[in-house]
XYZ file of C-alpha atoms in Angstrom:
273
model
C -9.286 -15.624 -40.099
C -8.488 -18.154 -37.423
C -6.623 -17.244 -34.222
C -3.503 -19.754 -33.208
C -4.880 -22.684 -30.974
C -2.480 -21.987 -27.962
C -3.215 -25.364 -26.513
C -2.023 -27.021 -29.488
C 0.742 -24.835 -30.217
C 1.963 -25.817 -26.704
C 1.544 -29.282 -27.421
C 3.547 -28.994 -30.646
C 6.208 -27.382 -28.547
C 6.428 -30.170 -26.356
C 6.513 -32.859 -29.101
C 9.568 -30.996 -30.320
C 11.288 -31.909 -27.133
C 10.422 -35.459 -27.682
C 11.524 -35.313 -31.351
C 15.115 -33.901 -30.271
C 15.445 -36.959 -27.936
C 14.676 -39.227 -30.929
C 17.889 -37.882 -32.660
C 20.046 -37.680 -29.674
C 23.385 -39.580 -29.450
C 24.531 -41.717 -26.619
C 27.354 -39.269 -25.763
C 24.941 -36.348 -25.365
C 23.916 -35.372 -21.783
C 20.327 -35.480 -22.709
C 20.423 -39.032 -23.823
C 22.385 -40.190 -20.614
C 19.893 -38.359 -18.280
C 16.838 -39.921 -19.837
C 18.657 -43.236 -19.627
C 19.138 -42.828 -15.899
C 15.493 -41.705 -15.621
C 14.216 -44.736 -17.466
C 16.617 -47.233 -16.188
C 16.322 -49.354 -19.312
C 18.621 -50.938 -22.053
C 16.392 -49.204 -24.677
C 17.260 -45.941 -26.311
C 15.284 -43.354 -24.530
C 12.747 -42.189 -27.288
C 11.793 -45.997 -27.500
C 11.301 -46.324 -23.660
C 8.970 -43.344 -22.978
C 5.680 -45.359 -23.561
C 7.070 -48.749 -22.303
C 7.381 -50.312 -18.784
C 10.681 -50.401 -17.035
C 12.336 -53.783 -16.504
C 11.259 -54.591 -12.674
C 11.551 -50.971 -11.482
C 8.755 -48.774 -10.206
C 10.808 -45.559 -9.629
C 10.526 -43.914 -13.044
C 6.883 -44.108 -12.975
C 7.052 -41.571 -10.053
C 9.292 -39.196 -12.091
C 7.360 -36.073 -12.831
C 9.272 -35.352 -16.218
C 8.678 -38.757 -17.531
C 4.883 -38.599 -16.440
C 4.558 -35.314 -18.479
C 6.375 -36.563 -21.353
C 3.910 -39.650 -21.450
C 1.059 -37.453 -21.074
C 2.241 -35.468 -24.013
C 2.277 -38.424 -26.348
C -0.995 -39.596 -24.930
C -2.612 -36.221 -25.446
C -1.014 -35.957 -29.173
C -2.615 -39.561 -30.180
C -5.807 -38.723 -28.707
C -5.863 -35.258 -30.564
C -5.323 -36.950 -33.917
C -7.425 -39.994 -33.117
C -4.362 -42.314 -33.384
C -5.523 -45.533 -31.823
C -3.983 -48.295 -34.037
C -0.314 -49.443 -34.065
C 2.126 -47.264 -36.095
C 5.543 -47.442 -37.404
C 7.222 -46.021 -34.482
C 5.371 -48.245 -31.999
C 7.809 -49.470 -29.399
C 8.383 -52.987 -30.008
C 9.847 -54.024 -26.579
C 8.285 -53.742 -23.174
C 5.116 -52.332 -24.705
C 1.758 -53.232 -22.998
C 0.197 -52.713 -26.596
C 2.100 -55.757 -27.792
C 1.141 -57.932 -24.808
C 2.366 -60.677 -23.973
C 5.483 -59.587 -25.801
C 6.037 -56.794 -23.291
C 7.364 -59.596 -20.629
C 9.871 -60.708 -23.106
C 13.656 -59.545 -22.568
C 14.705 -57.504 -25.508
C 17.145 -60.065 -27.463
C 20.644 -58.887 -27.414
C 20.963 -59.460 -31.201
C 17.894 -57.236 -32.057
C 19.187 -54.599 -29.872
C 22.660 -54.682 -31.564
C 20.879 -54.638 -34.834
C 18.930 -51.411 -33.915
C 15.693 -53.159 -33.955
C 13.232 -50.948 -31.598
C 10.018 -50.178 -33.393
C 7.372 -52.333 -35.088
C 7.981 -50.428 -38.435
C 11.449 -51.766 -38.565
C 10.134 -55.391 -38.894
C 6.895 -54.938 -40.783
C 6.068 -54.086 -44.339
C 2.710 -53.193 -46.328
C 2.013 -56.956 -46.558
C 2.506 -57.578 -42.941
C 5.644 -58.952 -40.779
C 8.723 -59.119 -42.732
C 9.821 -62.592 -43.517
C 12.543 -64.034 -41.174
C 14.874 -64.490 -44.074
C 14.543 -60.903 -44.771
C 15.315 -59.842 -41.499
C 18.329 -62.328 -41.379
C 19.571 -60.932 -44.499
C 19.232 -57.074 -43.551
C 19.561 -57.113 -39.821
C 21.865 -60.344 -39.404
C 19.239 -61.867 -37.030
C 20.348 -65.284 -35.940
C 18.352 -68.427 -36.259
C 18.111 -68.720 -32.496
C 15.578 -65.704 -32.594
C 13.082 -67.853 -34.850
C 10.817 -68.126 -31.816
C 11.015 -64.364 -30.808
C 9.948 -63.580 -34.425
C 6.879 -65.658 -34.293
C 6.060 -63.850 -30.761
C 6.398 -60.549 -32.436
C 4.155 -61.531 -35.364
C 1.578 -63.104 -33.076
C 1.458 -60.009 -30.703
C 1.151 -57.411 -33.617
C -1.540 -59.200 -35.364
C -3.627 -59.740 -32.093
C -3.211 -55.723 -31.681
C -4.198 -55.268 -35.052
C -7.297 -57.340 -34.559
C -6.341 -59.544 -37.474
C -8.239 -57.252 -39.722
C -5.358 -56.037 -41.678
C -1.688 -55.742 -41.849
C -1.264 -51.914 -42.458
C 0.344 -49.912 -39.788
C -1.212 -46.426 -39.350
C 1.250 -43.489 -40.312
C -0.529 -40.564 -38.518
C 0.549 -37.011 -39.308
C 2.551 -36.718 -36.068
C 4.542 -39.787 -36.959
C 5.353 -38.221 -40.388
C 6.901 -35.302 -38.763
C 9.076 -37.556 -36.319
C 10.361 -39.397 -39.169
C 11.751 -36.198 -40.644
C 15.110 -35.122 -39.761
C 15.579 -31.717 -40.617
C 15.445 -29.270 -37.651
C 13.982 -26.128 -39.199
C 10.301 -25.052 -38.286
C 9.587 -28.156 -36.432
C 6.893 -26.683 -33.975
C 4.953 -25.212 -36.889
C 5.214 -28.864 -38.580
C 3.947 -30.550 -35.366
C 1.078 -27.953 -35.100
C -0.022 -28.482 -38.455
C 0.028 -32.149 -37.892
C -2.064 -31.705 -34.946
C -4.442 -29.564 -36.838
C -5.043 -31.341 -40.011
C -7.305 -34.190 -38.468
C -9.342 -31.335 -36.814
C -9.611 -29.591 -39.991
C -10.905 -32.888 -41.967
C -13.491 -33.251 -39.128
C -14.695 -29.759 -39.303
C -14.780 -28.875 -43.087
C -15.583 -25.300 -44.291
C -19.062 -25.160 -45.467
C -18.796 -21.597 -46.994
C -18.324 -22.866 -50.454
C -21.333 -25.490 -50.337
C -23.405 -22.488 -49.011
C -22.198 -20.175 -52.236
C -23.019 -23.011 -54.872
C -26.563 -23.599 -53.177
C -27.502 -19.854 -53.620
C -25.769 -19.668 -57.179
C -24.404 -22.476 -59.362
C -21.184 -24.453 -58.906
C -18.163 -22.126 -59.086
C -14.640 -22.845 -60.580
C -11.378 -22.856 -58.277
C -10.321 -19.541 -59.759
C -13.791 -18.047 -58.862
C -13.441 -19.332 -55.435
C -10.101 -17.721 -54.805
C -11.837 -14.490 -55.721
C -14.358 -15.201 -53.412
C -12.085 -16.207 -50.542
C -10.762 -12.568 -50.764
C -14.311 -11.456 -49.909
C -14.399 -14.066 -46.989
C -11.414 -12.332 -45.529
C -13.552 -9.088 -45.121
C -16.455 -10.955 -43.313
C -14.499 -13.121 -40.974
C -16.571 -11.684 -37.976
C -19.738 -12.443 -39.707
C -21.904 -15.597 -39.264
C -22.876 -15.460 -43.134
C -20.708 -15.702 -46.272
C -20.486 -12.636 -48.702
C -23.370 -12.230 -50.953
C -23.387 -13.098 -54.661
C -23.506 -9.413 -55.498
C -20.379 -8.525 -53.648
C -18.688 -11.469 -55.504
C -19.971 -10.240 -58.954
C -18.690 -6.746 -58.236
C -15.266 -7.999 -57.182
C -14.969 -9.990 -60.278
C -16.073 -6.925 -62.402
C -13.313 -4.668 -60.752
C -10.724 -7.298 -61.426
C -11.834 -7.532 -65.071
C -11.408 -3.620 -65.556
C -8.006 -3.758 -63.832
C -7.000 -6.605 -66.069
C -8.307 -4.761 -69.250
C -6.445 -1.614 -68.532
C -3.208 -3.807 -67.979
C -3.963 -5.481 -71.351
C -4.360 -2.119 -73.188
C -1.028 -0.952 -71.802
C 0.867 -4.402 -72.666
C -0.913 -4.608 -76.126
C -2.495 -8.060 -75.186
C -6.058 -7.007 -75.418
C -7.033 -9.722 -77.972
C -5.635 -12.292 -75.369
C -7.703 -10.382 -72.885
C -10.933 -10.631 -74.699
C -10.507 -14.417 -75.206
C -10.378 -15.056 -71.521
C -13.179 -12.622 -70.380
C -15.547 -12.597 -73.392
C -18.150 -14.617 -71.798
C -18.131 -12.621 -68.522
C -18.176 -9.482 -70.548
C -21.189 -10.524 -72.846
C -23.264 -11.493 -69.812
C -22.640 -8.201 -68.076
C -23.183 -5.970 -71.046
């Protein structure tokens, strides 16, 4: 049994505020307030991690500093070091020297703000594709190549895959329910992967490999020993299985399914006669 990690829970609640900004509308007060803080032509959610165009005031804003810290801390927690589909495309130092480029009006009008919008599993989407889907004019041919070159440089030319982190997956989901829980699980998942449970390994070292059903039964015993340094013993597990078999046998007699019960438990019964 594990207690809630309050630091990660707080971080998840802060990410919820950023997620709210992602789906805010231009007419909403929240959107307009952030536009005033960021002083940029980009939507607020795509400008939180970017540099403002020739203005130093936003960097001194405590709210902006706090939100940038939250995003940085979240990426650090899940070890998200590579570019992702929600990586801001404009005024982003990660895509230097593209960060010095004034965002083309045609791209902004087409709603192109993130790297994932111009990227595929095979790499940069073709210019013909962007012309067809986003009505990008021929005049943006050089801009297109600048984007591709900057992204490839940031990816170190090693692969064409963008990293879709667990947090990004939550950001991409529009449903509003249980969002803090979803962010919390996203933040916890890499930690759990880096610190796998060793209890089952220890059980199988002392006995033999056990099935998933047997492991489920063992987990019930683990909950009874959550304060202990060692896992439950094999005799405890064997006793628990025996008690389960006895209960199921009584139910089988009551329901007239003894034959089916014996076909399931016959090996266990024979070994424990």
